[in-house]
């Protein structure tokens, strides 16, 4: 089994770096082959909405940067763990760049689930996404927005088992450890 | 003193940008009402200083910010998130603005922009700006970056919506409910739109000689070789 860790926080964010390291160890202990990325350090462009990945080179992004490698790994893994500061209820710009660039993994045709229209997925098996949001101070409205966004992305980009978990920035080392265990168990790793 | 409106185009698409067309039309309607306007397109990447500083200077000069973007993966594009992050960092420099959102979606229903608009509302609160409202549009592919007046029979509700919006902005008012309703109104029946989009993609793919490969899975590799 393979897993990808996407850290969408800043270069100097100790908490997310610690979490990514911890996750790598935990997943390796469960026989996952893990690729971990600190996205702020990777040369990744924004999606330019050219739609060539649908109309000229089906399924392939033509922007030659690190994102293509990451997208290939995502498409071939069973778990993606994304770490992001909860930015106004959404993802950080660094993580959003990767999510925007998942357009090649979709097909240009509509499908409907529970009455909601979305694009069909190109691959029959998509990885489960565990999206970990880090909050500076608790804000119920923004946390609910974050959960809604991940739930919406379940239909469009992630698979149906994907979930969002929120961790407070002031969590202790013990709390982080137990949070990660619970989070991994909720996506069926542990 | 007249209101100064800055339209920020959050679409990274270089050609055929519907967001840009909406902005150009709105600004033209504002100019006709003697409103001072300016246009800024978000760069694909914010350089260390250049683009960001220019943009912040333009924001500083404006009274009303119109932030417009296409929906990507159920929320606003990464470049707009980045702009918000930077504006929060520099909030002391750019206080006391009014914010209007224009969100367009290629999904049939305008309501799909709801989460992104809620995030923009949170941004407005964070910046302590005055919320002027949000215009949400579905069926973006009907316009597909063409001028709004090119198919004015289809785009008439959008044209009227933007005219009403310009009028409200000229007085510093919030966007009227009527304008929001008109913008959200489907330009063509939803079923027809869904068929039109599917047909168009197949047609263009065929023209590009990749029609047979439209379902290709180029990212599927032998997993053992990858990790």
mmCIF file of C-alpha atoms in Angstrom:
data_model
loop_
_atom_site.group_PDB
_atom_site.id
_atom_site.type_symbol
_atom_site.label_atom_id
_atom_site.label_comp_id
_atom_site.label_asym_id
_atom_site.label_seq_id
_atom_site.Cartn_x
_atom_site.Cartn_y
_atom_site.Cartn_z
ATOM 1 C CA UNK A 1 0.000 0.000 0.000
ATOM 2 C CA UNK A 2 1.138 3.512 -0.692
ATOM 3 C CA UNK A 3 0.406 6.837 0.959
ATOM 4 C CA UNK A 4 1.172 10.460 0.167
ATOM 5 C CA UNK A 5 1.571 13.171 2.816
ATOM 6 C CA UNK A 6 0.939 16.720 1.586
ATOM 7 C CA UNK A 7 1.956 19.407 4.038
ATOM 8 C CA UNK A 8 0.290 22.659 2.969
ATOM 9 C CA UNK A 9 1.660 24.750 5.841
ATOM 10 C CA UNK A 10 4.504 27.263 5.820
ATOM 11 C CA UNK A 11 8.144 26.169 5.754
ATOM 12 C CA UNK A 12 8.637 27.140 9.371
ATOM 13 C CA UNK A 13 5.501 25.622 10.872
ATOM 14 C CA UNK A 14 6.900 23.306 13.550
ATOM 15 C CA UNK A 15 3.573 21.670 14.399
ATOM 16 C CA UNK A 16 2.796 20.530 10.865
ATOM 17 C CA UNK A 17 6.387 19.409 10.269
ATOM 18 C CA UNK A 18 6.259 17.336 13.457
ATOM 19 C CA UNK A 19 2.904 15.887 12.452
ATOM 20 C CA UNK A 20 4.176 14.966 8.983
ATOM 21 C CA UNK A 21 7.181 13.177 10.517
ATOM 22 C CA UNK A 22 4.970 11.388 13.020
ATOM 23 C CA UNK A 23 2.538 10.317 10.305
ATOM 24 C CA UNK A 24 5.362 9.011 8.158
ATOM 25 C CA UNK A 25 6.585 6.818 11.024
ATOM 26 C CA UNK A 26 3.097 5.588 11.903
ATOM 27 C CA UNK A 27 2.187 4.761 8.312
ATOM 28 C CA UNK A 28 5.520 3.010 7.717
ATOM 29 C CA UNK A 29 4.825 0.876 10.781
ATOM 30 C CA UNK A 30 1.652 -0.266 9.021
ATOM 31 C CA UNK A 31 3.634 -1.188 5.889
ATOM 32 C CA UNK A 32 2.717 1.857 3.829
ATOM 33 C CA UNK A 33 5.281 3.170 1.375
ATOM 34 C CA UNK A 34 5.133 6.884 2.071
ATOM 35 C CA UNK A 35 6.021 9.926 -0.035
ATOM 36 C CA UNK A 36 5.948 13.159 1.924
ATOM 37 C CA UNK A 37 5.989 16.703 0.515
ATOM 38 C CA UNK A 38 6.313 20.100 2.129
ATOM 39 C CA UNK A 39 4.421 21.920 -0.611
ATOM 40 C CA UNK A 40 5.822 25.390 0.113
ATOM 41 C CA UNK A 41 9.241 24.051 -0.885
ATOM 42 C CA UNK A 42 8.114 22.435 -4.122
ATOM 43 C CA UNK A 43 8.056 24.366 -7.406
ATOM 44 C CA UNK A 44 4.349 24.137 -8.217
ATOM 45 C CA UNK A 45 2.371 26.450 -10.494
ATOM 46 C CA UNK A 46 -1.312 27.256 -10.336
ATOM 47 C CA UNK A 47 -3.765 25.543 -12.652
ATOM 48 C CA UNK A 48 -4.143 27.840 -15.671
ATOM 49 C CA UNK A 49 -7.527 26.362 -16.642
ATOM 50 C CA UNK A 50 -6.376 25.594 -20.179
ATOM 51 C CA UNK A 51 -8.401 22.332 -20.133
ATOM 52 C CA UNK A 52 -5.748 20.684 -22.307
ATOM 53 C CA UNK A 53 -5.859 17.811 -19.801
ATOM 54 C CA UNK A 54 -9.351 17.101 -21.139
ATOM 55 C CA UNK A 55 -9.169 18.212 -24.724
ATOM 56 C CA UNK A 56 -5.625 17.783 -26.034
ATOM 57 C CA UNK A 57 -3.782 15.374 -23.739
ATOM 58 C CA UNK A 58 -6.560 13.471 -21.940
ATOM 59 C CA UNK A 59 -5.691 12.865 -18.299
ATOM 60 C CA UNK A 60 -2.321 14.613 -18.391
ATOM 61 C CA UNK A 61 -1.348 18.060 -17.154
ATOM 62 C CA UNK A 62 1.140 19.768 -19.459
ATOM 63 C CA UNK A 63 2.638 22.077 -16.832
ATOM 64 C CA UNK A 64 6.108 20.683 -16.319
ATOM 65 C CA UNK A 65 6.626 20.960 -12.592
ATOM 66 C CA UNK A 66 6.649 18.820 -9.460
ATOM 67 C CA UNK A 67 2.853 18.645 -9.327
ATOM 68 C CA UNK A 68 2.726 16.077 -12.095
ATOM 69 C CA UNK A 69 4.886 13.649 -10.091
ATOM 70 C CA UNK A 70 2.785 14.272 -7.012
ATOM 71 C CA UNK A 71 -0.470 13.753 -8.949
ATOM 72 C CA UNK A 72 0.801 10.457 -10.343
ATOM 73 C CA UNK A 73 1.667 9.298 -6.836
ATOM 74 C CA UNK A 74 -1.746 10.423 -5.562
ATOM 75 C CA UNK A 75 -3.493 8.517 -8.346
ATOM 76 C CA UNK A 76 -1.578 5.363 -7.389
ATOM 77 C CA UNK A 77 -1.903 5.529 -3.621
ATOM 78 C CA UNK A 78 -4.653 4.366 -1.319
ATOM 79 C CA UNK A 79 -4.300 7.183 1.221
ATOM 80 C CA UNK A 80 -3.504 10.891 1.021
ATOM 81 C CA UNK A 81 -2.968 12.800 4.249
ATOM 82 C CA UNK A 82 -3.206 16.545 3.696
ATOM 83 C CA UNK A 83 -2.167 18.952 6.459
ATOM 84 C CA UNK A 84 -3.307 22.558 6.169
ATOM 85 C CA UNK A 85 -3.967 25.577 8.323
ATOM 86 C CA UNK A 86 -7.721 26.219 8.180
ATOM 87 C CA UNK A 87 -7.684 29.408 6.102
ATOM 88 C CA UNK A 88 -10.998 31.204 6.690
ATOM 89 C CA UNK A 89 -12.719 27.810 6.581
ATOM 90 C CA UNK A 90 -10.843 26.547 3.502
ATOM 91 C CA UNK A 91 -7.459 25.124 2.565
ATOM 92 C CA UNK A 92 -4.157 26.997 2.472
ATOM 93 C CA UNK A 93 -3.063 28.328 -0.930
ATOM 94 C CA UNK A 94 -0.276 25.719 -1.086
ATOM 95 C CA UNK A 95 -2.644 22.779 -0.633
ATOM 96 C CA UNK A 96 -5.316 24.355 -2.847
ATOM 97 C CA UNK A 97 -2.787 24.535 -5.691
ATOM 98 C CA UNK A 98 -2.432 20.735 -5.631
ATOM 99 C CA UNK A 99 -6.181 20.192 -5.344
ATOM 100 C CA UNK A 100 -6.832 22.548 -8.281
ATOM 101 C CA UNK A 101 -4.273 20.629 -10.310
ATOM 102 C CA UNK A 102 -6.213 17.349 -9.848
ATOM 103 C CA UNK A 103 -8.399 18.327 -12.820
ATOM 104 C CA UNK A 104 -6.711 15.693 -15.081
ATOM 105 C CA UNK A 105 -8.032 12.975 -12.769
ATOM 106 C CA UNK A 106 -11.569 13.984 -13.730
ATOM 107 C CA UNK A 107 -13.473 13.477 -16.956
ATOM 108 C CA UNK A 108 -15.217 16.312 -18.786
ATOM 109 C CA UNK A 109 -18.637 14.730 -18.250
ATOM 110 C CA UNK A 110 -21.201 15.365 -15.580
ATOM 111 C CA UNK A 111 -22.500 12.791 -13.166
ATOM 112 C CA UNK A 112 -25.007 13.084 -10.346
ATOM 113 C CA UNK A 113 -24.815 11.890 -6.743
ATOM 114 C CA UNK A 114 -27.647 12.676 -4.317
ATOM 115 C CA UNK A 115 -29.017 15.147 -6.847
ATOM 116 C CA UNK A 116 -25.741 17.093 -6.969
ATOM 117 C CA UNK A 117 -23.902 17.458 -10.266
ATOM 118 C CA UNK A 118 -20.173 16.825 -10.388
ATOM 119 C CA UNK A 119 -17.578 15.705 -12.906
ATOM 120 C CA UNK A 120 -17.044 11.986 -13.420
ATOM 121 C CA UNK A 121 -13.813 10.549 -12.044
ATOM 122 C CA UNK A 122 -11.251 9.265 -14.531
ATOM 123 C CA UNK A 123 -9.939 6.472 -12.294
ATOM 124 C CA UNK A 124 -12.182 3.835 -10.753
ATOM 125 C CA UNK A 125 -10.177 3.779 -7.533
ATOM 126 C CA UNK A 126 -9.327 7.106 -5.945
ATOM 127 C CA UNK A 127 -7.396 7.375 -2.688
ATOM 128 C CA UNK A 128 -9.035 8.206 0.613
ATOM 129 C CA UNK A 129 -8.087 11.706 1.732
ATOM 130 C CA UNK A 130 -7.568 12.476 5.400
ATOM 131 C CA UNK A 131 -7.544 16.266 5.537
ATOM 132 C CA UNK A 132 -6.125 17.624 8.787
ATOM 133 C CA UNK A 133 -6.974 21.248 9.467
ATOM 134 C CA UNK A 134 -4.963 23.194 12.038
ATOM 135 C CA UNK A 135 -6.730 26.074 13.783
ATOM 136 C CA UNK A 136 -5.177 28.939 15.748
ATOM 137 C CA UNK A 137 -8.321 29.576 17.727
ATOM 138 C CA UNK A 138 -11.522 27.580 17.716
ATOM 139 C CA UNK A 139 -14.185 29.042 15.442
ATOM 140 C CA UNK A 140 -17.214 26.837 15.003
ATOM 141 C CA UNK A 141 -18.459 28.526 11.832
ATOM 142 C CA UNK A 142 -15.130 28.180 10.014
ATOM 143 C CA UNK A 143 -14.624 24.621 11.219
ATOM 144 C CA UNK A 144 -18.060 23.675 9.874
ATOM 145 C CA UNK A 145 -17.172 25.329 6.570
ATOM 146 C CA UNK A 146 -13.993 23.258 6.442
ATOM 147 C CA UNK A 147 -15.968 20.054 7.029
ATOM 148 C CA UNK A 148 -18.478 21.069 4.340
ATOM 149 C CA UNK A 149 -15.694 21.764 1.855
ATOM 150 C CA UNK A 150 -14.073 18.368 2.418
ATOM 151 C CA UNK A 151 -17.500 16.692 2.187
ATOM 152 C CA UNK A 152 -18.127 18.461 -1.148
ATOM 153 C CA UNK A 153 -14.671 17.458 -2.398
ATOM 154 C CA UNK A 154 -15.534 13.832 -1.602
ATOM 155 C CA UNK A 155 -17.855 13.925 -4.597
ATOM 156 C CA UNK A 156 -15.535 15.804 -6.898
ATOM 157 C CA UNK A 157 -11.893 14.923 -6.175
ATOM 158 C CA UNK A 158 -11.521 12.599 -3.167
ATOM 159 C CA UNK A 159 -13.221 9.258 -2.596
ATOM 160 C CA UNK A 160 -16.351 8.721 -0.496
ATOM 161 C CA UNK A 161 -14.429 7.569 2.622
ATOM 162 C CA UNK A 162 -12.434 10.794 2.884
ATOM 163 C CA UNK A 163 -12.767 12.843 6.048
ATOM 164 C CA UNK A 164 -11.694 16.097 7.686
ATOM 165 C CA UNK A 165 -10.213 16.320 11.190
ATOM 166 C CA UNK A 166 -9.385 19.498 13.033
ATOM 167 C CA UNK A 167 -6.570 20.004 15.516
ATOM 168 C CA UNK A 168 -5.958 23.034 17.693
ATOM 169 C CA UNK A 169 -2.540 24.652 17.339
ATOM 170 C CA UNK A 170 -1.989 24.578 21.106
ATOM 171 C CA UNK A 171 -2.354 20.784 21.325
ATOM 172 C CA UNK A 172 0.216 19.038 23.512
ATOM 173 C CA UNK A 173 2.563 16.343 22.185
ATOM 174 C CA UNK A 174 0.388 13.687 23.810
ATOM 175 C CA UNK A 175 -2.780 15.167 22.271
ATOM 176 C CA UNK A 176 -1.159 15.258 18.809
ATOM 177 C CA UNK A 177 -0.140 11.626 19.088
ATOM 178 C CA UNK A 178 -3.596 10.496 20.127
ATOM 179 C CA UNK A 179 -5.231 12.773 17.515
ATOM 180 C CA UNK A 180 -3.184 11.153 14.751
ATOM 181 C CA UNK A 181 -4.010 7.652 15.986
ATOM 182 C CA UNK A 182 -7.735 8.444 16.014
ATOM 183 C CA UNK A 183 -7.511 10.132 12.605
ATOM 184 C CA UNK A 184 -5.689 7.188 11.017
ATOM 185 C CA UNK A 185 -8.094 4.728 12.582
ATOM 186 C CA UNK A 186 -11.063 6.644 11.156
ATOM 187 C CA UNK A 187 -9.713 6.108 7.632
ATOM 188 C CA UNK A 188 -9.073 2.434 8.319
ATOM 189 C CA UNK A 189 -5.271 2.471 8.617
ATOM 190 C CA UNK A 190 -5.127 1.316 12.236
ATOM 191 C CA UNK B 1 -15.863 62.365 -4.445
ATOM 192 C CA UNK B 2 -16.918 59.464 -6.658
ATOM 193 C CA UNK B 3 -16.569 55.839 -5.607
ATOM 194 C CA UNK B 4 -13.393 54.078 -6.774
ATOM 195 C CA UNK B 5 -13.982 50.468 -7.791
ATOM 196 C CA UNK B 6 -11.181 47.952 -8.243
ATOM 197 C CA UNK B 7 -12.059 44.749 -10.063
ATOM 198 C CA UNK B 8 -9.730 41.884 -9.121
ATOM 199 C CA UNK B 9 -9.841 39.079 -11.651
ATOM 200 C CA UNK B 10 -8.973 35.823 -9.893
ATOM 201 C CA UNK B 11 -8.910 33.728 -13.040
ATOM 202 C CA UNK B 12 -5.517 32.412 -14.138
ATOM 203 C CA UNK B 13 -6.900 31.575 -17.592
ATOM 204 C CA UNK B 14 -5.102 33.664 -20.164
ATOM 205 C CA UNK B 15 -7.682 33.476 -22.925
ATOM 206 C CA UNK B 16 -11.433 32.952 -22.886
ATOM 207 C CA UNK B 17 -11.875 34.086 -19.309
ATOM 208 C CA UNK B 18 -15.543 34.497 -18.424
ATOM 209 C CA UNK B 19 -14.539 36.164 -15.150
ATOM 210 C CA UNK B 20 -12.646 38.799 -17.103
ATOM 211 C CA UNK B 21 -15.625 39.388 -19.409
ATOM 212 C CA UNK B 22 -17.928 39.881 -16.422
ATOM 213 C CA UNK B 23 -15.447 42.360 -14.993
ATOM 214 C CA UNK B 24 -15.002 44.317 -18.219
ATOM 215 C CA UNK B 25 -18.768 44.660 -18.592
ATOM 216 C CA UNK B 26 -19.298 45.693 -14.975
ATOM 217 C CA UNK B 27 -16.535 48.288 -15.127
ATOM 218 C CA UNK B 28 -17.904 49.721 -18.376
ATOM 219 C CA UNK B 29 -21.339 50.058 -16.738
ATOM 220 C CA UNK B 30 -19.654 51.768 -13.766
ATOM 221 C CA UNK B 31 -17.788 54.196 -16.043
ATOM 222 C CA UNK B 32 -21.103 55.200 -17.644
ATOM 223 C CA UNK B 33 -22.261 56.161 -14.149
ATOM 224 C CA UNK B 34 -19.113 58.260 -13.595
ATOM 225 C CA UNK B 35 -17.578 55.765 -11.213
ATOM 226 C CA UNK B 36 -13.792 55.626 -11.213
ATOM 227 C CA UNK B 37 -12.644 52.098 -12.061
ATOM 228 C CA UNK B 38 -9.519 49.998 -12.321
ATOM 229 C CA UNK B 39 -8.813 46.391 -13.268
ATOM 230 C CA UNK B 40 -6.241 43.991 -11.843
ATOM 231 C CA UNK B 41 -5.593 40.434 -12.947
ATOM 232 C CA UNK B 42 -4.033 38.160 -10.375
ATOM 233 C CA UNK B 43 -0.689 36.813 -11.583
ATOM 234 C CA UNK B 44 -0.132 33.073 -11.769
ATOM 235 C CA UNK B 45 2.494 33.426 -9.043
ATOM 236 C CA UNK B 46 2.999 36.347 -6.686
ATOM 237 C CA UNK B 47 6.638 37.364 -7.001
ATOM 238 C CA UNK B 48 8.562 38.160 -3.839
ATOM 239 C CA UNK B 49 7.622 41.843 -4.009
ATOM 240 C CA UNK B 50 6.647 43.112 -7.460
ATOM 241 C CA UNK B 51 3.108 41.970 -8.234
ATOM 242 C CA UNK B 52 1.944 41.858 -4.668
ATOM 243 C CA UNK B 53 3.121 45.367 -3.835
ATOM 244 C CA UNK B 54 1.507 46.754 -7.005
ATOM 245 C CA UNK B 55 -1.743 45.027 -6.159
ATOM 246 C CA UNK B 56 -1.720 46.214 -2.554
ATOM 247 C CA UNK B 57 -1.148 49.770 -3.779
ATOM 248 C CA UNK B 58 -4.157 49.459 -6.106
ATOM 249 C CA UNK B 59 -6.266 48.046 -3.261
ATOM 250 C CA UNK B 60 -5.165 50.916 -1.026
ATOM 251 C CA UNK B 61 -6.502 53.414 -3.591
ATOM 252 C CA UNK B 62 -9.920 51.755 -3.968
ATOM 253 C CA UNK B 63 -13.138 52.141 -1.967
ATOM 254 C CA UNK B 64 -14.860 49.042 -3.327
ATOM 255 C CA UNK B 65 -13.140 45.754 -4.155
ATOM 256 C CA UNK B 66 -14.881 43.432 -6.585
ATOM 257 C CA UNK B 67 -13.239 40.048 -6.224
ATOM 258 C CA UNK B 68 -14.229 37.707 -9.041
ATOM 259 C CA UNK B 69 -13.168 34.140 -9.666
ATOM 260 C CA UNK B 70 -14.193 30.882 -11.318
ATOM 261 C CA UNK B 71 -14.970 27.913 -9.113
ATOM 262 C CA UNK B 72 -12.249 25.255 -9.139
ATOM 263 C CA UNK B 73 -12.616 22.087 -7.098
ATOM 264 C CA UNK B 74 -15.603 23.542 -5.215
ATOM 265 C CA UNK B 75 -13.937 26.723 -4.021
ATOM 266 C CA UNK B 76 -11.998 29.717 -5.274
ATOM 267 C CA UNK B 77 -8.679 29.138 -7.073
ATOM 268 C CA UNK B 78 -5.429 28.859 -5.120
ATOM 269 C CA UNK B 79 -4.306 32.240 -6.422
ATOM 270 C CA UNK B 80 -7.315 33.874 -4.712
ATOM 271 C CA UNK B 81 -6.571 32.036 -1.461
ATOM 272 C CA UNK B 82 -3.019 33.381 -1.714
ATOM 273 C CA UNK B 83 -4.334 36.914 -2.247
ATOM 274 C CA UNK B 84 -6.516 36.595 0.854
ATOM 275 C CA UNK B 85 -3.569 35.301 2.904
ATOM 276 C CA UNK B 86 -1.434 38.248 1.765
ATOM 277 C CA UNK B 87 -4.198 40.802 2.363
ATOM 278 C CA UNK B 88 -4.663 39.512 5.913
ATOM 279 C CA UNK B 89 -0.914 39.898 6.500
ATOM 280 C CA UNK B 90 -1.051 43.523 5.265
ATOM 281 C CA UNK B 91 -4.447 44.368 6.735
ATOM 282 C CA UNK B 92 -3.267 47.521 8.488
ATOM 283 C CA UNK B 93 -2.394 49.067 5.150
ATOM 284 C CA UNK B 94 -5.692 48.319 3.419
ATOM 285 C CA UNK B 95 -8.434 49.003 5.948
ATOM 286 C CA UNK B 96 -11.999 50.245 5.488
ATOM 287 C CA UNK B 97 -12.976 48.743 2.119
ATOM 288 C CA UNK B 98 -16.238 47.355 0.815
ATOM 289 C CA UNK B 99 -16.241 43.913 -0.758
ATOM 290 C CA UNK B 100 -18.350 42.419 -3.521
ATOM 291 C CA UNK B 101 -17.841 38.846 -4.756
ATOM 292 C CA UNK B 102 -18.584 37.512 -8.239
ATOM 293 C CA UNK B 103 -18.281 33.730 -8.474
ATOM 294 C CA UNK B 104 -18.863 31.776 -11.654
ATOM 295 C CA UNK B 105 -19.161 28.042 -11.971
ATOM 296 C CA UNK B 106 -19.164 25.598 -14.851
ATOM 297 C CA UNK B 107 -21.695 23.504 -12.944
ATOM 298 C CA UNK B 108 -25.282 24.067 -14.006
ATOM 299 C CA UNK B 109 -26.413 25.567 -10.713
ATOM 300 C CA UNK B 110 -25.077 28.816 -9.282
ATOM 301 C CA UNK B 111 -25.657 27.446 -5.786
ATOM 302 C CA UNK B 112 -22.481 25.354 -6.103
ATOM 303 C CA UNK B 113 -20.518 28.479 -5.247
ATOM 304 C CA UNK B 114 -22.064 28.583 -1.758
ATOM 305 C CA UNK B 115 -19.038 27.283 0.169
ATOM 306 C CA UNK B 116 -16.576 29.574 -1.594
ATOM 307 C CA UNK B 117 -18.822 32.574 -0.989
ATOM 308 C CA UNK B 118 -19.104 31.651 2.691
ATOM 309 C CA UNK B 119 -15.282 31.579 2.848
ATOM 310 C CA UNK B 120 -15.169 35.017 1.189
ATOM 311 C CA UNK B 121 -17.660 36.249 3.793
ATOM 312 C CA UNK B 122 -15.318 34.977 6.506
ATOM 313 C CA UNK B 123 -12.490 36.871 4.771
ATOM 314 C CA UNK B 124 -14.619 40.032 4.749
ATOM 315 C CA UNK B 125 -15.234 39.680 8.505
ATOM 316 C CA UNK B 126 -11.549 38.997 9.131
ATOM 317 C CA UNK B 127 -10.568 42.178 7.270
ATOM 318 C CA UNK B 128 -13.393 44.140 8.921
ATOM 319 C CA UNK B 129 -14.672 45.153 5.475
ATOM 320 C CA UNK B 130 -18.266 45.953 4.618
ATOM 321 C CA UNK B 131 -19.982 43.074 2.784
ATOM 322 C CA UNK B 132 -21.794 44.307 -0.326
ATOM 323 C CA UNK B 133 -23.020 40.860 -1.322
ATOM 324 C CA UNK B 134 -22.189 38.178 -3.830
ATOM 325 C CA UNK B 135 -23.229 37.449 -7.388
ATOM 326 C CA UNK B 136 -23.126 33.751 -8.208
ATOM 327 C CA UNK B 137 -23.415 32.372 -11.697
ATOM 328 C CA UNK B 138 -23.718 28.803 -13.041
ATOM 329 C CA UNK B 139 -23.456 27.546 -16.630
ATOM 330 C CA UNK B 140 -20.200 29.428 -17.182
ATOM 331 C CA UNK B 141 -19.523 27.446 -20.377
ATOM 332 C CA UNK B 142 -22.410 29.233 -22.131
ATOM 333 C CA UNK B 143 -20.316 32.417 -22.093
ATOM 334 C CA UNK B 144 -16.950 30.627 -22.367
ATOM 335 C CA UNK B 145 -14.946 33.832 -22.334
ATOM 336 C CA UNK B 146 -16.943 35.595 -25.049
ATOM 337 C CA UNK B 147 -18.194 39.121 -24.725
ATOM 338 C CA UNK B 148 -21.533 39.267 -22.886
ATOM 339 C CA UNK B 149 -23.092 41.199 -25.734
ATOM 340 C CA UNK B 150 -22.206 38.516 -28.296
ATOM 341 C CA UNK B 151 -25.139 36.302 -27.267
ATOM 342 C CA UNK B 152 -27.164 38.967 -25.560
ATOM 343 C CA UNK B 153 -30.423 37.025 -25.817
ATOM 344 C CA UNK B 154 -28.963 34.332 -23.549
ATOM 345 C CA UNK B 155 -26.925 36.647 -21.378
ATOM 346 C CA UNK B 156 -29.572 39.346 -20.895
ATOM 347 C CA UNK B 157 -30.232 38.424 -17.220
ATOM 348 C CA UNK B 158 -26.487 38.701 -16.532
ATOM 349 C CA UNK B 159 -26.225 42.018 -18.340
ATOM 350 C CA UNK B 160 -29.164 43.418 -16.341
ATOM 351 C CA UNK B 161 -27.695 42.013 -13.126
ATOM 352 C CA UNK B 162 -24.367 43.751 -13.748
ATOM 353 C CA UNK B 163 -26.099 47.016 -14.666
ATOM 354 C CA UNK B 164 -28.081 46.907 -11.412
ATOM 355 C CA UNK B 165 -24.855 46.121 -9.566
ATOM 356 C CA UNK B 166 -23.031 49.069 -11.168
ATOM 357 C CA UNK B 167 -25.861 51.352 -10.144
ATOM 358 C CA UNK B 168 -25.691 50.089 -6.546
ATOM 359 C CA UNK B 169 -21.888 50.435 -6.471
ATOM 360 C CA UNK B 170 -22.088 54.013 -7.764
ATOM 361 C CA UNK B 171 -24.126 54.849 -4.667
ATOM 362 C CA UNK B 172 -21.982 52.725 -2.364
ATOM 363 C CA UNK B 173 -24.940 50.411 -1.710
ATOM 364 C CA UNK B 174 -25.092 46.638 -1.348
ATOM 365 C CA UNK B 175 -25.946 44.546 -4.381
ATOM 366 C CA UNK B 176 -29.739 44.357 -4.737
ATOM 367 C CA UNK B 177 -31.467 41.022 -4.371
ATOM 368 C CA UNK B 178 -32.824 41.348 -7.911
ATOM 369 C CA UNK B 179 -29.257 41.458 -9.307
ATOM 370 C CA UNK B 180 -28.294 38.335 -7.347
ATOM 371 C CA UNK B 181 -31.392 36.508 -8.563
ATOM 372 C CA UNK B 182 -30.789 37.432 -12.208
ATOM 373 C CA UNK B 183 -27.141 36.394 -12.065
ATOM 374 C CA UNK B 184 -28.068 32.988 -10.611
ATOM 375 C CA UNK B 185 -30.762 32.358 -13.213
ATOM 376 C CA UNK B 186 -29.797 29.533 -15.626
ATOM 377 C CA UNK B 187 -29.183 30.931 -19.122
ATOM 378 C CA UNK B 188 -30.431 27.736 -20.748
ATOM 379 C CA UNK B 189 -32.332 24.741 -19.288
ATOM 380 C CA UNK B 190 -30.053 22.653 -17.074
ATOM 381 C CA UNK B 191 -30.514 19.380 -19.022
ATOM 382 C CA UNK B 192 -29.722 21.156 -22.269
ATOM 383 C CA UNK B 193 -26.607 22.718 -20.706
ATOM 384 C CA UNK B 194 -25.340 19.332 -19.510
ATOM 385 C CA UNK B 195 -25.795 17.847 -23.001
ATOM 386 C CA UNK B 196 -24.243 20.895 -24.646
ATOM 387 C CA UNK B 197 -21.122 20.701 -22.458
ATOM 388 C CA UNK B 198 -20.652 16.951 -23.029
ATOM 389 C CA UNK B 199 -21.178 17.343 -26.783
ATOM 390 C CA UNK B 200 -18.773 20.267 -26.959
ATOM 391 C CA UNK B 201 -15.991 18.436 -25.096
ATOM 392 C CA UNK B 202 -16.342 15.407 -27.390
ATOM 393 C CA UNK B 203 -16.413 17.639 -30.448
ATOM 394 C CA UNK B 204 -13.257 19.551 -29.469
ATOM 395 C CA UNK B 205 -11.462 16.333 -28.432
ATOM 396 C CA UNK B 206 -12.318 14.819 -31.831
ATOM 397 C CA UNK B 207 -11.069 17.945 -33.557
ATOM 398 C CA UNK B 208 -7.815 17.568 -31.613
ATOM 399 C CA UNK B 209 -7.699 13.903 -32.715
ATOM 400 C CA UNK B 210 -7.891 12.590 -29.145
ATOM 401 C CA UNK B 211 -11.590 11.675 -29.141
ATOM 402 C CA UNK B 212 -10.778 7.973 -28.806
ATOM 403 C CA UNK B 213 -8.502 8.622 -25.838
ATOM 404 C CA UNK B 214 -10.796 10.853 -23.858
ATOM 405 C CA UNK B 215 -11.075 8.182 -21.097
ATOM 406 C CA UNK B 216 -7.308 7.510 -21.018
ATOM 407 C CA UNK B 217 -5.674 6.868 -17.645
ATOM 408 C CA UNK B 218 -2.074 8.036 -18.125
ATOM 409 C CA UNK B 219 -1.376 8.299 -14.382
ATOM 410 C CA UNK B 220 -2.111 4.624 -13.719
ATOM 411 C CA UNK B 221 1.263 2.927 -13.244
ATOM 412 C CA UNK B 222 2.569 -0.161 -11.615
ATOM 413 C CA UNK B 223 2.417 0.996 -8.007
ATOM 414 C CA UNK B 224 5.558 -0.915 -7.000
ATOM 415 C CA UNK B 225 7.706 1.124 -9.367
ATOM 416 C CA UNK B 226 6.556 4.445 -8.029
ATOM 417 C CA UNK B 227 7.126 4.604 -4.282
#
